[in-house]
């Protein structure tokens, strides 16, 4: 059995995992996947020449997280979410590695497919994505906790980190004042499972139709509506129409009156983290521009629908 990759030491370590993995799923060839932004090393496992499984390899310190991920993936799968079925998770202490094996989902990412579709098709597939996201949010935490307090602490940590870095973004003070004025809204939030990375790059299409949601590795708990701040951050760069459809599909075309205020709050809450990410990934100038464009395209004064939504509504 051979694994094909270009990762040197990791290549050798992963080969040592294969005997354990073969006790749970039969395969005869592994191919390294050199794309995406995940911290995991990813491999396609082939059986009789056909892609059968996806193997994700992580540092062993994250094993408890992988156990939880498998648990919730199975629940989503059982609830009818179009996600990969978990097959096996494992930990090999002597190698310092853990892993998760999933069934393989064949197709292309939404980032590749959506630009090729008609406006009507983009909207239709957005509706389908919204329906899947709604199902993902059906799972609630087993033990209730004070999510608003936890979310405020997270925000303050990001705000303080920005100050430590000695950087700032356009209209930062106004955004921070908006957050402080409206944060109490989150004290009444429903807390549910969050995919936390739901955008076209993590949606799989085949024959121009959505067939799956992948990469739940960043899952979190919180107000389900916080997922929507990524529409302006990622999805609208690919398709405003898909973003519009996703929102309409999620709410069955009946967006609550109070949605847009909370949406703006979540957009505001995530700008500090966006700036930190851009700084750490050496994309500071591009990130500053993106933040400025995001803020300018949103109505923080009146909290009505943002430009991307209005433009798609008038198509």
PDB file of C-alpha atoms in Angstrom:
ATOM      1  CA  UNK A   1       0.000   0.000   0.000  1.00  0.00           C
ATOM      2  CA  UNK A   2       1.334   3.423  -0.940  1.00  0.00           C
ATOM      3  CA  UNK A   3       0.400   6.976  -0.043  1.00  0.00           C
ATOM      4  CA  UNK A   4       1.138   9.701  -2.544  1.00  0.00           C
ATOM      5  CA  UNK A   5       2.027  13.120  -1.178  1.00  0.00           C
ATOM      6  CA  UNK A   6       4.831  15.631  -0.953  1.00  0.00           C
ATOM      7  CA  UNK A   7       4.909  16.193   2.776  1.00  0.00           C
ATOM      8  CA  UNK A   8       8.112  14.388   3.777  1.00  0.00           C
ATOM      9  CA  UNK A   9       7.891  13.392   7.442  1.00  0.00           C
ATOM     10  CA  UNK A  10       4.110  13.591   7.480  1.00  0.00           C
ATOM     11  CA  UNK A  11       4.079  11.112   4.588  1.00  0.00           C
ATOM     12  CA  UNK A  12       5.945   8.560   6.694  1.00  0.00           C
ATOM     13  CA  UNK A  13       3.747   9.111   9.747  1.00  0.00           C
ATOM     14  CA  UNK A  14       0.510   8.794   7.800  1.00  0.00           C
ATOM     15  CA  UNK A  15       1.633   5.501   6.276  1.00  0.00           C
ATOM     16  CA  UNK A  16       1.975   4.171   9.818  1.00  0.00           C
ATOM     17  CA  UNK A  17      -1.672   5.083  10.449  1.00  0.00           C
ATOM     18  CA  UNK A  18      -2.945   2.970   7.603  1.00  0.00           C
ATOM     19  CA  UNK A  19      -2.910  -0.394   9.379  1.00  0.00           C
ATOM     20  CA  UNK A  20      -5.183   0.939  12.101  1.00  0.00           C
ATOM     21  CA  UNK A  21      -7.453   2.540   9.519  1.00  0.00           C
ATOM     22  CA  UNK A  22      -7.689  -0.660   7.469  1.00  0.00           C
ATOM     23  CA  UNK A  23      -9.230  -2.424  10.448  1.00  0.00           C
ATOM     24  CA  UNK A  24     -12.301  -0.235   9.906  1.00  0.00           C
ATOM     25  CA  UNK A  25     -12.388   0.464   6.163  1.00  0.00           C
ATOM     26  CA  UNK A  26     -10.791  -1.402   3.304  1.00  0.00           C
ATOM     27  CA  UNK A  27      -8.752   0.555   0.761  1.00  0.00           C
ATOM     28  CA  UNK A  28      -5.748  -0.070  -1.451  1.00  0.00           C
ATOM     29  CA  UNK A  29      -4.408   3.363  -2.364  1.00  0.00           C
ATOM     30  CA  UNK A  30      -4.188   6.811  -0.764  1.00  0.00           C
ATOM     31  CA  UNK A  31      -3.736  10.127  -2.555  1.00  0.00           C
ATOM     32  CA  UNK A  32      -2.766  13.386  -0.853  1.00  0.00           C
ATOM     33  CA  UNK A  33      -5.085  16.381  -1.471  1.00  0.00           C
ATOM     34  CA  UNK A  34      -3.065  19.555  -1.879  1.00  0.00           C
ATOM     35  CA  UNK A  35      -5.779  22.211  -1.709  1.00  0.00           C
ATOM     36  CA  UNK A  36      -7.995  24.019   0.767  1.00  0.00           C
ATOM     37  CA  UNK A  37      -7.223  25.972   3.922  1.00  0.00           C
ATOM     38  CA  UNK A  38      -7.815  23.319   6.575  1.00  0.00           C
ATOM     39  CA  UNK A  39      -5.105  22.567   9.139  1.00  0.00           C
ATOM     40  CA  UNK A  40      -5.703  18.861   8.493  1.00  0.00           C
ATOM     41  CA  UNK A  41      -3.684  16.728   6.091  1.00  0.00           C
ATOM     42  CA  UNK A  42      -6.264  15.262   3.694  1.00  0.00           C
ATOM     43  CA  UNK A  43      -6.159  12.067   1.633  1.00  0.00           C
ATOM     44  CA  UNK A  44      -8.555  10.308  -0.693  1.00  0.00           C
ATOM     45  CA  UNK A  45      -8.641   6.580   0.019  1.00  0.00           C
ATOM     46  CA  UNK A  46      -9.333   4.441  -3.039  1.00  0.00           C
ATOM     47  CA  UNK A  47     -10.839   0.983  -3.252  1.00  0.00           C
ATOM     48  CA  UNK A  48     -10.739  -0.950  -6.533  1.00  0.00           C
ATOM     49  CA  UNK A  49      -9.834   2.249  -8.361  1.00  0.00           C
ATOM     50  CA  UNK A  50     -12.764   4.252  -6.980  1.00  0.00           C
ATOM     51  CA  UNK A  51     -12.598   7.054  -4.398  1.00  0.00           C
ATOM     52  CA  UNK A  52     -14.229   5.557  -1.305  1.00  0.00           C
ATOM     53  CA  UNK A  53     -13.213   7.598   1.744  1.00  0.00           C
ATOM     54  CA  UNK A  54     -11.764  10.909   2.828  1.00  0.00           C
ATOM     55  CA  UNK A  55      -9.062  10.746   5.505  1.00  0.00           C
ATOM     56  CA  UNK A  56      -8.326  13.864   7.584  1.00  0.00           C
ATOM     57  CA  UNK A  57      -5.194  13.707   9.766  1.00  0.00           C
ATOM     58  CA  UNK A  58      -4.673  16.075  12.720  1.00  0.00           C
ATOM     59  CA  UNK A  59      -2.280  16.697  15.558  1.00  0.00           C
ATOM     60  CA  UNK A  60      -3.068  14.253  18.357  1.00  0.00           C
ATOM     61  CA  UNK A  61      -3.895  17.083  20.763  1.00  0.00           C
ATOM     62  CA  UNK A  62      -7.189  17.624  18.910  1.00  0.00           C
ATOM     63  CA  UNK A  63      -8.431  14.041  19.360  1.00  0.00           C
ATOM     64  CA  UNK A  64     -11.241  14.902  21.776  1.00  0.00           C
ATOM     65  CA  UNK A  65     -12.431  17.456  19.238  1.00  0.00           C
ATOM     66  CA  UNK A  66     -12.473  14.803  16.510  1.00  0.00           C
ATOM     67  CA  UNK A  67     -14.536  12.488  18.722  1.00  0.00           C
ATOM     68  CA  UNK A  68     -17.085  15.281  19.144  1.00  0.00           C
ATOM     69  CA  UNK A  69     -17.022  16.069  15.424  1.00  0.00           C
ATOM     70  CA  UNK A  70     -17.765  12.451  14.545  1.00  0.00           C
ATOM     71  CA  UNK A  71     -20.590  12.363  17.093  1.00  0.00           C
ATOM     72  CA  UNK A  72     -22.315  15.452  15.707  1.00  0.00           C
ATOM     73  CA  UNK A  73     -21.686  14.523  12.076  1.00  0.00           C
ATOM     74  CA  UNK A  74     -23.499  11.250  12.724  1.00  0.00           C
ATOM     75  CA  UNK A  75     -26.412  13.171  14.251  1.00  0.00           C
ATOM     76  CA  UNK A  76     -26.556  15.498  11.243  1.00  0.00           C
ATOM     77  CA  UNK A  77     -26.411  12.521   8.887  1.00  0.00           C
ATOM     78  CA  UNK A  78     -29.229  10.826  10.780  1.00  0.00           C
ATOM     79  CA  UNK A  79     -31.243  14.079  10.660  1.00  0.00           C
ATOM     80  CA  UNK A  80     -31.074  14.100   6.871  1.00  0.00           C
ATOM     81  CA  UNK A  81     -28.381  16.735   6.411  1.00  0.00           C
ATOM     82  CA  UNK A  82     -26.490  16.209   3.154  1.00  0.00           C
ATOM     83  CA  UNK A  83     -23.145  15.670   4.866  1.00  0.00           C
ATOM     84  CA  UNK A  84     -20.472  12.991   4.782  1.00  0.00           C
ATOM     85  CA  UNK A  85     -21.139   9.906   6.878  1.00  0.00           C
ATOM     86  CA  UNK A  86     -18.447   9.435   9.529  1.00  0.00           C
ATOM     87  CA  UNK A  87     -16.767   6.029   9.305  1.00  0.00           C
ATOM     88  CA  UNK A  88     -14.076   5.976  11.989  1.00  0.00           C
ATOM     89  CA  UNK A  89     -12.001   8.215  14.216  1.00  0.00           C
ATOM     90  CA  UNK A  90      -8.777   7.210  15.912  1.00  0.00           C
ATOM     91  CA  UNK A  91      -5.740   8.303  17.878  1.00  0.00           C
ATOM     92  CA  UNK A  92      -2.220   6.862  17.727  1.00  0.00           C
ATOM     93  CA  UNK A  93      -0.325   8.323  20.715  1.00  0.00           C
ATOM     94  CA  UNK A  94       3.086   7.049  19.633  1.00  0.00           C
ATOM     95  CA  UNK A  95       2.735   9.014  16.387  1.00  0.00           C
ATOM     96  CA  UNK A  96       1.153  12.067  17.994  1.00  0.00           C
ATOM     97  CA  UNK A  97      -1.623  11.970  15.397  1.00  0.00           C
ATOM     98  CA  UNK A  98      -5.366  11.499  15.300  1.00  0.00           C
ATOM     99  CA  UNK A  99      -7.657  11.111  12.311  1.00  0.00           C
ATOM    100  CA  UNK A 100     -11.195  11.082  11.017  1.00  0.00           C
ATOM    101  CA  UNK A 101     -12.395   8.906   8.133  1.00  0.00           C
ATOM    102  CA  UNK A 102     -15.517   9.980   6.217  1.00  0.00           C
ATOM    103  CA  UNK A 103     -17.255   8.599   3.186  1.00  0.00           C
ATOM    104  CA  UNK A 104     -16.056  10.321   0.019  1.00  0.00           C
ATOM    105  CA  UNK A 105     -18.330  12.902  -1.589  1.00  0.00           C
ATOM    106  CA  UNK A 106     -17.629  13.283  -5.289  1.00  0.00           C
ATOM    107  CA  UNK A 107     -18.258  16.663  -6.898  1.00  0.00           C
ATOM    108  CA  UNK A 108     -17.041  20.236  -7.260  1.00  0.00           C
ATOM    109  CA  UNK A 109     -17.064  23.093  -4.775  1.00  0.00           C
ATOM    110  CA  UNK A 110     -19.602  25.894  -5.034  1.00  0.00           C
ATOM    111  CA  UNK A 111     -16.755  28.307  -5.611  1.00  0.00           C
ATOM    112  CA  UNK A 112     -16.104  26.526  -8.910  1.00  0.00           C
ATOM    113  CA  UNK A 113     -19.694  25.787  -9.923  1.00  0.00           C
ATOM    114  CA  UNK A 114     -21.783  28.838  -9.012  1.00  0.00           C
ATOM    115  CA  UNK A 115     -20.160  31.334 -11.427  1.00  0.00           C
ATOM    116  CA  UNK A 116     -21.105  29.014 -14.297  1.00  0.00           C
ATOM    117  CA  UNK A 117     -24.810  28.917 -13.403  1.00  0.00           C
ATOM    118  CA  UNK A 118     -27.587  31.230 -14.521  1.00  0.00           C
ATOM    119  CA  UNK A 119     -28.971  33.739 -12.021  1.00  0.00           C
ATOM    120  CA  UNK A 120     -32.068  31.589 -11.571  1.00  0.00           C
ATOM    121  CA  UNK A 121     -29.962  28.497 -10.904  1.00  0.00           C
ATOM    122  CA  UNK A 122     -27.811  30.374  -8.386  1.00  0.00           C
ATOM    123  CA  UNK A 123     -30.916  31.472  -6.494  1.00  0.00           C
ATOM    124  CA  UNK A 124     -32.395  27.958  -6.595  1.00  0.00           C
ATOM    125  CA  UNK A 125     -29.209  26.417  -5.207  1.00  0.00           C
ATOM    126  CA  UNK A 126     -29.060  29.150  -2.570  1.00  0.00           C
ATOM    127  CA  UNK A 127     -32.492  28.029  -1.396  1.00  0.00           C
ATOM    128  CA  UNK A 128     -31.186  24.460  -1.152  1.00  0.00           C
ATOM    129  CA  UNK A 129     -28.199  25.627   0.907  1.00  0.00           C
ATOM    130  CA  UNK A 130     -30.492  27.565   3.243  1.00  0.00           C
ATOM    131  CA  UNK A 131     -32.598  24.457   3.827  1.00  0.00           C
ATOM    132  CA  UNK A 132     -29.471  22.466   4.740  1.00  0.00           C
ATOM    133  CA  UNK A 133     -28.257  25.150   7.129  1.00  0.00           C
ATOM    134  CA  UNK A 134     -31.634  25.187   8.841  1.00  0.00           C
ATOM    135  CA  UNK A 135     -31.342  21.431   9.445  1.00  0.00           C
ATOM    136  CA  UNK A 136     -27.804  21.851  10.806  1.00  0.00           C
ATOM    137  CA  UNK A 137     -29.160  24.282  13.395  1.00  0.00           C
ATOM    138  CA  UNK A 138     -31.619  21.728  14.784  1.00  0.00           C
ATOM    139  CA  UNK A 139     -28.998  20.316  17.190  1.00  0.00           C
ATOM    140  CA  UNK A 140     -28.778  22.084  20.550  1.00  0.00           C
ATOM    141  CA  UNK A 141     -26.125  21.725  23.282  1.00  0.00           C
ATOM    142  CA  UNK A 142     -26.658  18.948  25.816  1.00  0.00           C
ATOM    143  CA  UNK A 143     -25.734  21.272  28.690  1.00  0.00           C
ATOM    144  CA  UNK A 144     -27.051  24.880  28.590  1.00  0.00           C
ATOM    145  CA  UNK A 145     -24.494  27.666  29.101  1.00  0.00           C
ATOM    146  CA  UNK A 146     -24.323  31.466  29.108  1.00  0.00           C
ATOM    147  CA  UNK A 147     -23.490  31.955  25.463  1.00  0.00           C
ATOM    148  CA  UNK A 148     -23.917  35.764  25.461  1.00  0.00           C
ATOM    149  CA  UNK A 149     -21.290  36.105  28.179  1.00  0.00           C
ATOM    150  CA  UNK A 150     -18.931  33.790  26.310  1.00  0.00           C
ATOM    151  CA  UNK A 151     -19.503  35.707  23.057  1.00  0.00           C
ATOM    152  CA  UNK A 152     -18.795  39.050  24.713  1.00  0.00           C
ATOM    153  CA  UNK A 153     -15.553  37.715  26.170  1.00  0.00           C
ATOM    154  CA  UNK A 154     -14.551  36.501  22.701  1.00  0.00           C
ATOM    155  CA  UNK A 155     -15.284  39.934  21.251  1.00  0.00           C
ATOM    156  CA  UNK A 156     -13.272  41.731  23.941  1.00  0.00           C
ATOM    157  CA  UNK A 157     -10.322  39.396  23.398  1.00  0.00           C
ATOM    158  CA  UNK A 158     -10.330  40.233  19.671  1.00  0.00           C
ATOM    159  CA  UNK A 159     -10.716  43.947  20.385  1.00  0.00           C
ATOM    160  CA  UNK A 160      -7.783  43.879  22.799  1.00  0.00           C
ATOM    161  CA  UNK A 161      -5.676  41.873  20.336  1.00  0.00           C
ATOM    162  CA  UNK A 162      -6.246  44.526  17.658  1.00  0.00           C
ATOM    163  CA  UNK A 163      -5.071  47.167  20.139  1.00  0.00           C
ATOM    164  CA  UNK A 164      -1.977  45.099  20.993  1.00  0.00           C
ATOM    165  CA  UNK A 165      -1.100  44.827  17.305  1.00  0.00           C
ATOM    166  CA  UNK A 166      -1.354  48.607  17.004  1.00  0.00           C
ATOM    167  CA  UNK A 167      -3.684  48.425  14.006  1.00  0.00           C
ATOM    168  CA  UNK A 168      -7.223  49.615  13.302  1.00  0.00           C
ATOM    169  CA  UNK A 169      -9.857  49.527  10.585  1.00  0.00           C
ATOM    170  CA  UNK A 170     -12.095  52.144   8.991  1.00  0.00           C
ATOM    171  CA  UNK A 171     -14.920  53.377  11.277  1.00  0.00           C
ATOM    172  CA  UNK A 172     -13.733  51.073  14.042  1.00  0.00           C
ATOM    173  CA  UNK A 173     -14.976  53.337  16.834  1.00  0.00           C
ATOM    174  CA  UNK A 174     -18.428  53.578  15.270  1.00  0.00           C
ATOM    175  CA  UNK A 175     -18.583  49.801  14.913  1.00  0.00           C
ATOM    176  CA  UNK A 176     -17.540  49.316  18.542  1.00  0.00           C
ATOM    177  CA  UNK A 177     -20.184  51.803  19.698  1.00  0.00           C
ATOM    178  CA  UNK A 178     -22.791  49.906  17.650  1.00  0.00           C
ATOM    179  CA  UNK A 179     -21.766  46.639  19.319  1.00  0.00           C
ATOM    180  CA  UNK A 180     -21.986  48.074  22.832  1.00  0.00           C
ATOM    181  CA  UNK A 181     -25.373  49.645  22.103  1.00  0.00           C
ATOM    182  CA  UNK A 182     -26.924  46.416  20.827  1.00  0.00           C
ATOM    183  CA  UNK A 183     -25.082  43.515  22.441  1.00  0.00           C
ATOM    184  CA  UNK A 184     -27.868  42.898  24.977  1.00  0.00           C
ATOM    185  CA  UNK A 185     -29.904  41.493  22.077  1.00  0.00           C
ATOM    186  CA  UNK A 186     -27.830  38.326  22.380  1.00  0.00           C
ATOM    187  CA  UNK A 187     -28.946  37.624  25.941  1.00  0.00           C
ATOM    188  CA  UNK A 188     -32.128  36.135  24.483  1.00  0.00           C
ATOM    189  CA  UNK A 189     -30.399  34.182  21.701  1.00  0.00           C
ATOM    190  CA  UNK A 190     -31.311  30.608  20.955  1.00  0.00           C
ATOM    191  CA  UNK A 191     -28.132  28.517  21.134  1.00  0.00           C
ATOM    192  CA  UNK A 192     -27.593  25.814  18.525  1.00  0.00           C
ATOM    193  CA  UNK A 193     -24.886  23.945  16.650  1.00  0.00           C
ATOM    194  CA  UNK A 194     -22.974  26.212  14.249  1.00  0.00           C
ATOM    195  CA  UNK A 195     -21.136  24.863  11.214  1.00  0.00           C
ATOM    196  CA  UNK A 196     -18.983  28.017  11.537  1.00  0.00           C
ATOM    197  CA  UNK A 197     -17.552  27.826   8.018  1.00  0.00           C
ATOM    198  CA  UNK A 198     -20.666  27.651   5.848  1.00  0.00           C
ATOM    199  CA  UNK A 199     -19.908  29.173   2.430  1.00  0.00           C
ATOM    200  CA  UNK A 200     -19.599  27.965  -1.190  1.00  0.00           C
ATOM    201  CA  UNK A 201     -16.086  26.509  -0.798  1.00  0.00           C
ATOM    202  CA  UNK A 202     -17.521  24.019   1.709  1.00  0.00           C
ATOM    203  CA  UNK A 203     -20.539  23.112  -0.396  1.00  0.00           C
ATOM    204  CA  UNK A 204     -20.300  20.288  -2.938  1.00  0.00           C
ATOM    205  CA  UNK A 205     -22.177  20.297  -6.247  1.00  0.00           C
ATOM    206  CA  UNK A 206     -22.754  17.662  -8.893  1.00  0.00           C
ATOM    207  CA  UNK A 207     -24.573  18.223 -12.186  1.00  0.00           C
ATOM    208  CA  UNK A 208     -25.048  21.855 -11.068  1.00  0.00           C
ATOM    209  CA  UNK A 209     -26.982  20.863  -7.956  1.00  0.00           C
ATOM    210  CA  UNK A 210     -26.043  20.988  -4.277  1.00  0.00           C
ATOM    211  CA  UNK A 211     -25.326  17.494  -2.979  1.00  0.00           C
ATOM    212  CA  UNK A 212     -23.416  18.089   0.242  1.00  0.00           C
ATOM    213  CA  UNK A 213     -22.006  20.232   3.040  1.00  0.00           C
ATOM    214  CA  UNK A 214     -18.430  19.446   4.103  1.00  0.00           C
ATOM    215  CA  UNK A 215     -15.785  20.436   6.648  1.00  0.00           C
ATOM    216  CA  UNK A 216     -17.502  20.664  10.023  1.00  0.00           C
ATOM    217  CA  UNK A 217     -14.118  20.809  11.797  1.00  0.00           C
ATOM    218  CA  UNK A 218     -14.620  24.384  13.041  1.00  0.00           C
ATOM    219  CA  UNK A 219     -18.050  23.688  14.551  1.00  0.00           C
ATOM    220  CA  UNK A 220     -19.143  25.806  17.492  1.00  0.00           C
ATOM    221  CA  UNK A 221     -22.220  26.672  19.552  1.00  0.00           C
ATOM    222  CA  UNK A 222     -24.121  29.935  19.509  1.00  0.00           C
ATOM    223  CA  UNK A 223     -26.861  32.001  17.941  1.00  0.00           C
ATOM    224  CA  UNK A 224     -27.590  30.265  14.616  1.00  0.00           C
ATOM    225  CA  UNK A 225     -28.013  33.609  12.860  1.00  0.00           C
ATOM    226  CA  UNK A 226     -24.329  34.423  13.364  1.00  0.00           C
ATOM    227  CA  UNK A 227     -23.613  32.036  10.472  1.00  0.00           C
ATOM    228  CA  UNK A 228     -24.983  34.691   8.098  1.00  0.00           C
ATOM    229  CA  UNK A 229     -22.197  37.249   8.555  1.00  0.00           C
ATOM    230  CA  UNK A 230     -20.164  35.048   6.198  1.00  0.00           C
ATOM    231  CA  UNK A 231     -22.567  35.849   3.380  1.00  0.00           C
ATOM    232  CA  UNK A 232     -20.973  39.275   3.002  1.00  0.00           C
ATOM    233  CA  UNK A 233     -17.479  38.035   3.890  1.00  0.00           C
ATOM    234  CA  UNK A 234     -17.241  35.096   1.482  1.00  0.00           C
ATOM    235  CA  UNK A 235     -20.427  34.132  -0.355  1.00  0.00           C
ATOM    236  CA  UNK A 236     -21.200  37.459  -2.032  1.00  0.00           C
ATOM    237  CA  UNK A 237     -17.737  37.473  -3.636  1.00  0.00           C
ATOM    238  CA  UNK A 238     -18.936  34.448  -5.588  1.00  0.00           C
ATOM    239  CA  UNK A 239     -22.669  35.105  -5.981  1.00  0.00           C
ATOM    240  CA  UNK A 240     -25.002  37.690  -4.440  1.00  0.00           C
ATOM    241  CA  UNK A 241     -27.896  35.713  -5.888  1.00  0.00           C
ATOM    242  CA  UNK A 242     -26.862  32.514  -4.130  1.00  0.00           C
ATOM    243  CA  UNK A 243     -26.493  34.472  -0.854  1.00  0.00           C
ATOM    244  CA  UNK A 244     -29.985  35.940  -1.338  1.00  0.00           C
ATOM    245  CA  UNK A 245     -31.416  32.489  -2.031  1.00  0.00           C
ATOM    246  CA  UNK A 246     -29.648  30.993   0.988  1.00  0.00           C
ATOM    247  CA  UNK A 247     -31.260  33.527   3.307  1.00  0.00           C
ATOM    248  CA  UNK A 248     -34.704  33.185   1.712  1.00  0.00           C
ATOM    249  CA  UNK A 249     -34.482  29.399   1.765  1.00  0.00           C
ATOM    250  CA  UNK A 250     -33.453  29.342   5.406  1.00  0.00           C
ATOM    251  CA  UNK A 251     -36.433  31.441   6.462  1.00  0.00           C
ATOM    252  CA  UNK A 252     -38.896  29.943   3.939  1.00  0.00           C
ATOM    253  CA  UNK A 253     -39.202  33.440   2.371  1.00  0.00           C
ATOM    254  CA  UNK A 254     -40.335  35.007   5.658  1.00  0.00           C
ATOM    255  CA  UNK A 255     -37.370  36.873   7.094  1.00  0.00           C
ATOM    256  CA  UNK A 256     -38.227  38.019  10.657  1.00  0.00           C
ATOM    257  CA  UNK A 257     -38.493  41.784  11.188  1.00  0.00           C
ATOM    258  CA  UNK A 258     -35.787  41.726  13.856  1.00  0.00           C
ATOM    259  CA  UNK A 259     -33.341  39.668  11.779  1.00  0.00           C
ATOM    260  CA  UNK A 260     -31.484  42.539  10.129  1.00  0.00           C
ATOM    261  CA  UNK A 261     -30.560  44.259  13.397  1.00  0.00           C
ATOM    262  CA  UNK A 262     -28.972  41.065  14.721  1.00  0.00           C
ATOM    263  CA  UNK A 263     -27.358  40.414  11.330  1.00  0.00           C
ATOM    264  CA  UNK A 264     -25.674  43.825  11.494  1.00  0.00           C
ATOM    265  CA  UNK A 265     -24.556  43.101  15.038  1.00  0.00           C
ATOM    266  CA  UNK A 266     -22.904  39.864  13.924  1.00  0.00           C
ATOM    267  CA  UNK A 267     -21.226  41.580  10.972  1.00  0.00           C
ATOM    268  CA  UNK A 268     -19.876  44.193  13.388  1.00  0.00           C
ATOM    269  CA  UNK A 269     -18.746  41.623  15.943  1.00  0.00           C
ATOM    270  CA  UNK A 270     -16.598  39.798  13.411  1.00  0.00           C
ATOM    271  CA  UNK A 271     -14.609  42.669  11.908  1.00  0.00           C
ATOM    272  CA  UNK A 272     -11.875  42.610  14.581  1.00  0.00           C
ATOM    273  CA  UNK A 273     -11.278  38.904  13.971  1.00  0.00           C
ATOM    274  CA  UNK A 274     -11.183  39.552  10.225  1.00  0.00           C
ATOM    275  CA  UNK A 275      -8.505  42.197  10.707  1.00  0.00           C
ATOM    276  CA  UNK A 276      -6.409  39.932  12.933  1.00  0.00           C
ATOM    277  CA  UNK A 277      -6.629  37.127  10.377  1.00  0.00           C
ATOM    278  CA  UNK A 278      -5.529  39.446   7.574  1.00  0.00           C
ATOM    279  CA  UNK A 279      -2.618  40.746   9.642  1.00  0.00           C
ATOM    280  CA  UNK A 280      -1.411  37.269  10.581  1.00  0.00           C
ATOM    281  CA  UNK A 281      -1.720  35.990   6.998  1.00  0.00           C
ATOM    282  CA  UNK A 282       0.209  38.964   5.572  1.00  0.00           C
ATOM    283  CA  UNK A 283      -2.843  40.323   3.732  1.00  0.00           C
ATOM    284  CA  UNK A 284      -3.282  43.428   5.855  1.00  0.00           C
ATOM    285  CA  UNK A 285      -3.950  45.993   3.099  1.00  0.00           C
ATOM    286  CA  UNK A 286      -6.378  43.731   1.251  1.00  0.00           C
ATOM    287  CA  UNK A 287      -8.184  42.979   4.502  1.00  0.00           C
ATOM    288  CA  UNK A 288      -8.492  46.664   5.402  1.00  0.00           C
ATOM    289  CA  UNK A 289     -10.067  47.290   2.000  1.00  0.00           C
ATOM    290  CA  UNK A 290     -12.449  44.346   2.423  1.00  0.00           C
ATOM    291  CA  UNK A 291     -13.555  45.560   5.861  1.00  0.00           C
ATOM    292  CA  UNK A 292     -14.106  49.078   4.555  1.00  0.00           C
ATOM    293  CA  UNK A 293     -16.201  47.773   1.666  1.00  0.00           C
ATOM    294  CA  UNK A 294     -18.232  45.582   4.014  1.00  0.00           C
ATOM    295  CA  UNK A 295     -18.988  48.424   6.432  1.00  0.00           C
ATOM    296  CA  UNK A 296     -19.881  50.843   3.628  1.00  0.00           C
ATOM    297  CA  UNK A 297     -22.302  48.346   2.076  1.00  0.00           C
ATOM    298  CA  UNK A 298     -24.229  47.859   5.329  1.00  0.00           C
ATOM    299  CA  UNK A 299     -26.815  50.098   6.948  1.00  0.00           C
ATOM    300  CA  UNK A 300     -25.594  50.327  10.544  1.00  0.00           C
ATOM    301  CA  UNK A 301     -27.685  53.438  11.144  1.00  0.00           C
ATOM    302  CA  UNK A 302     -31.057  52.051  10.091  1.00  0.00           C
ATOM    303  CA  UNK A 303     -30.218  48.314  10.062  1.00  0.00           C
ATOM    304  CA  UNK A 304     -32.128  47.648   6.885  1.00  0.00           C
ATOM    305  CA  UNK A 305     -31.070  45.003   4.355  1.00  0.00           C
ATOM    306  CA  UNK A 306     -27.502  45.457   3.025  1.00  0.00           C
ATOM    307  CA  UNK A 307     -26.691  46.398  -0.562  1.00  0.00           C
ATOM    308  CA  UNK A 308     -26.013  42.813  -1.655  1.00  0.00           C
ATOM    309  CA  UNK A 309     -29.508  41.747  -0.577  1.00  0.00           C
ATOM    310  CA  UNK A 310     -31.267  44.763  -2.120  1.00  0.00           C
ATOM    311  CA  UNK A 311     -29.417  44.325  -5.420  1.00  0.00           C
ATOM    312  CA  UNK A 312     -30.468  40.678  -5.675  1.00  0.00           C
ATOM    313  CA  UNK A 313     -34.022  41.475  -4.609  1.00  0.00           C
ATOM    314  CA  UNK A 314     -34.385  43.910  -7.534  1.00  0.00           C
ATOM    315  CA  UNK A 315     -32.936  41.572 -10.181  1.00  0.00           C
TER     316      UNK A 315
END
